[in-house]
Amino acid sequence: MSETEIQRTLAIIKPDAIAKGVLGQIITRIEQAGLRILAAKLIHLSREQAAGFYIVHKDRPFYQSLCAFMTQGPCIPMVLEGERCIQRWRDLMGATDPAKAEPGTIRREFASSIEANAVHGSDSVASAAFEIPYFFGTLEIYPGR
Ligand code: CMP
């Protein structure tokens, strides 16, 4: 991957962050980092929709609980774009477990637990290629660039 490669990633502001009222602060961090928001919507996932999104974790002990958590309230999936966007968004989020996340990261500041961890981000180009069309059709994504 080149240092200047333009990538897209799927970000989700999770139900716990919306319930806490920190949506605006998270979006401000995205804007301040210079990542472009190409698509966003507020949706309340069904259990089946959450299960399909996290299908890669279906054998993990936390899978059922994670799917229940993701249906507790609305979430905001977004498509972000920028140079090395996948890693830059992951750096802004911090580690999955907020207790292990670096100070100043979104999860350290706003997450409640390893499950209710405020935000999601694709972990690779391949994951983004599955996750973006899971939520957005071509016509829902601003063409960018
Ligand atoms: P996310 O980045 O969306 O990817 C998978 C999610 O599963 C993760 O954030 C957490 O919400 C959740 N998760 C990961 N590990 C655990 C765990 N050990 N216990 C509970 N939930 C977890």
GROMACS .gro file of C-alpha atoms and ligand atoms in nm:
model
  167
    1MET     CA    1   0.000   0.000   0.000
    2SER     CA    2   0.147   0.336  -0.097
    3GLU     CA    3   0.163   0.618   0.158
    4THR     CA    4  -0.071   0.832  -0.050
    5GLU     CA    5  -0.325   0.570  -0.152
    6ILE     CA    6  -0.681   0.704  -0.140
    7GLN     CA    7  -0.897   0.457   0.047
    8ARG     CA    8  -1.252   0.430   0.170
    9THR     CA    9  -1.360   0.278   0.499
   10LEU     CA   10  -1.686   0.194   0.671
   11ALA     CA   11  -1.721   0.375   1.002
   12ILE     CA   12  -2.010   0.330   1.244
   13ILE     CA   13  -2.104   0.558   1.531
   14LYS     CA   14  -2.256   0.295   1.760
   15PRO     CA   15  -2.574   0.312   1.971
   16ASP     CA   16  -2.388   0.384   2.297
   17ALA     CA   17  -2.222   0.695   2.152
   18ILE     CA   18  -2.551   0.829   2.016
   19ALA     CA   19  -2.724   0.763   2.350
   20LYS     CA   20  -2.444   0.951   2.529
   21GLY     CA   21  -2.484   1.253   2.302
   22VAL     CA   22  -2.129   1.251   2.167
   23LEU     CA   23  -2.218   1.218   1.799
   24GLY     CA   24  -2.118   1.576   1.722
   25GLN     CA   25  -1.783   1.540   1.896
   26ILE     CA   26  -1.703   1.226   1.697
   27ILE     CA   27  -1.797   1.389   1.366
   28THR     CA   28  -1.584   1.691   1.458
   29ARG     CA   29  -1.284   1.460   1.501
   30ILE     CA   30  -1.346   1.310   1.158
   31GLU     CA   31  -1.360   1.657   1.003
   32GLN     CA   32  -1.055   1.782   1.191
   33ALA     CA   33  -0.857   1.480   1.070
   34GLY     CA   34  -0.942   1.573   0.712
   35LEU     CA   35  -1.133   1.255   0.637
   36ARG     CA   36  -1.417   1.314   0.391
   37ILE     CA   37  -1.767   1.186   0.472
   38LEU     CA   38  -1.908   1.046   0.147
   39ALA     CA   39  -2.221   0.886   0.296
   40ALA     CA   40  -2.403   0.874   0.630
   41LYS     CA   41  -2.742   0.769   0.761
   42LEU     CA   42  -2.916   0.704   1.091
   43ILE     CA   43  -3.061   0.355   1.110
   44HIS     CA   44  -3.186   0.116   1.377
   45LEU     CA   45  -3.047  -0.227   1.290
   46SER     CA   46  -3.257  -0.541   1.321
   47ARG     CA   47  -3.102  -0.840   1.493
   48GLU     CA   48  -3.059  -1.008   1.154
   49GLN     CA   49  -2.889  -0.703   1.003
   50ALA     CA   50  -2.645  -0.679   1.296
   51ALA     CA   51  -2.575  -1.053   1.277
   52GLY     CA   52  -2.503  -1.029   0.905
   53PHE     CA   53  -2.268  -0.736   0.948
   54TYR     CA   54  -2.066  -0.910   1.220
   55ILE     CA   55  -2.082  -1.256   1.059
   56VAL     CA   56  -1.701  -1.279   1.070
   57HIS     CA   57  -1.735  -1.299   1.452
   58LYS     CA   58  -2.008  -1.564   1.453
   59ASP     CA   59  -1.799  -1.816   1.647
   60ARG     CA   60  -1.679  -1.569   1.910
   61PRO     CA   61  -1.830  -1.592   2.259
   62PHE     CA   62  -1.939  -1.226   2.243
   63TYR     CA   63  -2.128  -1.255   1.910
   64GLN     CA   64  -2.485  -1.277   2.045
   65SER     CA   65  -2.427  -1.003   2.299
   66LEU     CA   66  -2.263  -0.781   2.036
   67CYS     CA   67  -2.561  -0.824   1.803
   68ALA     CA   68  -2.802  -0.738   2.086
   69PHE     CA   69  -2.597  -0.428   2.175
   70MET     CA   70  -2.597  -0.306   1.815
   71THR     CA   71  -2.979  -0.317   1.811
   72GLN     CA   72  -3.025  -0.120   2.136
   73GLY     CA   73  -3.079   0.204   1.947
   74PRO     CA   74  -2.993   0.377   1.624
   75CYS     CA   75  -2.642   0.385   1.484
   76ILE     CA   76  -2.482   0.591   1.208
   77PRO     CA   77  -2.285   0.404   0.942
   78MET     CA   78  -2.068   0.630   0.728
   79VAL     CA   79  -1.833   0.599   0.433
   80LEU     CA   80  -1.509   0.789   0.491
   81GLU     CA   81  -1.247   0.865   0.229
   82GLY     CA   82  -0.890   0.990   0.239
   83GLU     CA   83  -0.526   0.894   0.210
   84ARG     CA   84  -0.464   0.578   0.414
   85CYS     CA   85  -0.815   0.630   0.549
   86ILE     CA   86  -0.851   0.278   0.697
   87GLN     CA   87  -0.554   0.310   0.932
   88ARG     CA   88  -0.611   0.680   1.006
   89TRP     CA   89  -0.969   0.613   1.121
   90ARG     CA   90  -0.847   0.320   1.330
   91ASP     CA   91  -0.586   0.548   1.489
   92LEU     CA   92  -0.856   0.804   1.572
   93MET     CA   93  -1.074   0.529   1.724
   94GLY     CA   94  -0.804   0.371   1.942
   95ALA     CA   95  -0.788   0.010   2.060
   96THR     CA   96  -1.105  -0.204   2.071
   97ASP     CA   97  -1.089  -0.212   2.451
   98PRO     CA   98  -1.118   0.149   2.575
   99ALA     CA   99  -0.908   0.060   2.879
  100LYS     CA  100  -0.620  -0.013   2.640
  101ALA     CA  101  -0.686   0.277   2.401
  102GLU     CA  102  -0.440   0.566   2.386
  103PRO     CA  103  -0.541   0.886   2.567
  104GLY     CA  104  -0.717   1.125   2.331
  105THR     CA  105  -0.865   0.853   2.111
  106ILE     CA  106  -1.239   0.831   2.057
  107ARG     CA  107  -1.276   0.502   2.243
  108ARG     CA  108  -1.067   0.616   2.537
  109GLU     CA  109  -1.275   0.933   2.564
  110PHE     CA  110  -1.623   0.805   2.488
  111ALA     CA  111  -1.649   0.423   2.504
  112SER     CA  112  -1.798   0.239   2.801
  113SER     CA  113  -1.662  -0.113   2.753
  114ILE     CA  114  -1.494  -0.345   2.504
  115GLU     CA  115  -1.842  -0.416   2.361
  116ALA     CA  116  -2.004  -0.072   2.389
  117ASN     CA  117  -1.700   0.091   2.231
  118ALA     CA  118  -1.858   0.391   2.057
  119VAL     CA  119  -1.732   0.338   1.702
  120HIS     CA  120  -1.642   0.080   1.440
  121GLY     CA  121  -1.398   0.091   1.151
  122SER     CA  122  -1.310  -0.156   0.877
  123ASP     CA  123  -0.986  -0.336   0.960
  124SER     CA  124  -0.860  -0.387   0.603
  125VAL     CA  125  -0.927  -0.309   0.238
  126ALA     CA  126  -1.104  -0.646   0.208
  127SER     CA  127  -1.327  -0.573   0.509
  128ALA     CA  128  -1.416  -0.230   0.371
  129ALA     CA  129  -1.512  -0.393   0.041
  130PHE     CA  130  -1.765  -0.610   0.229
  131GLU     CA  131  -1.881  -0.351   0.482
  132ILE     CA  132  -1.941  -0.044   0.263
  133PRO     CA  133  -2.193  -0.211   0.028
  134TYR     CA  134  -2.353  -0.383   0.330
  135PHE     CA  135  -2.492  -0.042   0.423
  136PHE     CA  136  -2.477   0.174   0.110
  137GLY     CA  137  -2.569   0.138  -0.254
  138THR     CA  138  -2.359   0.307  -0.521
  139LEU     CA  139  -2.608   0.591  -0.563
  140GLU     CA  140  -2.597   0.669  -0.188
  141ILE     CA  141  -2.222   0.737  -0.189
  142TYR     CA  142  -2.104   1.082  -0.294
  143PRO     CA  143  -1.852   1.021  -0.573
  144GLY     CA  144  -1.581   1.230  -0.401
  145ARG     CA  145  -1.256   1.332  -0.567
  146CMP     P1  146  -1.576  -0.351   1.632
  146CMP     O1  147  -1.454  -0.275   1.596
  146CMP     O2  148  -1.708  -0.304   1.583
  146CMP     O3  149  -1.556  -0.503   1.589
  146CMP     C1  150  -1.616  -0.612   1.655
  146CMP     C2  151  -1.683  -0.570   1.782
  146CMP     O4  152  -1.704  -0.675   1.874
  146CMP     C3  153  -1.594  -0.474   1.858
  146CMP     O5  154  -1.584  -0.352   1.793
  146CMP     C4  155  -1.663  -0.472   1.993
  146CMP     O6  156  -1.783  -0.394   1.990
  146CMP     C5  157  -1.699  -0.619   2.004
  146CMP     N1  158  -1.600  -0.694   2.081
  146CMP     C6  159  -1.475  -0.724   2.046
  146CMP     N2  160  -1.414  -0.797   2.141
  146CMP     C7  161  -1.506  -0.816   2.237
  146CMP     C8  162  -1.504  -0.883   2.362
  146CMP     N3  163  -1.396  -0.947   2.404
  146CMP     N4  164  -1.616  -0.882   2.435
  146CMP     C9  165  -1.726  -0.816   2.391
  146CMP     N5  166  -1.734  -0.749   2.273
  146CMP    C10  167  -1.624  -0.749   2.198
   0.00000   0.00000   0.00000
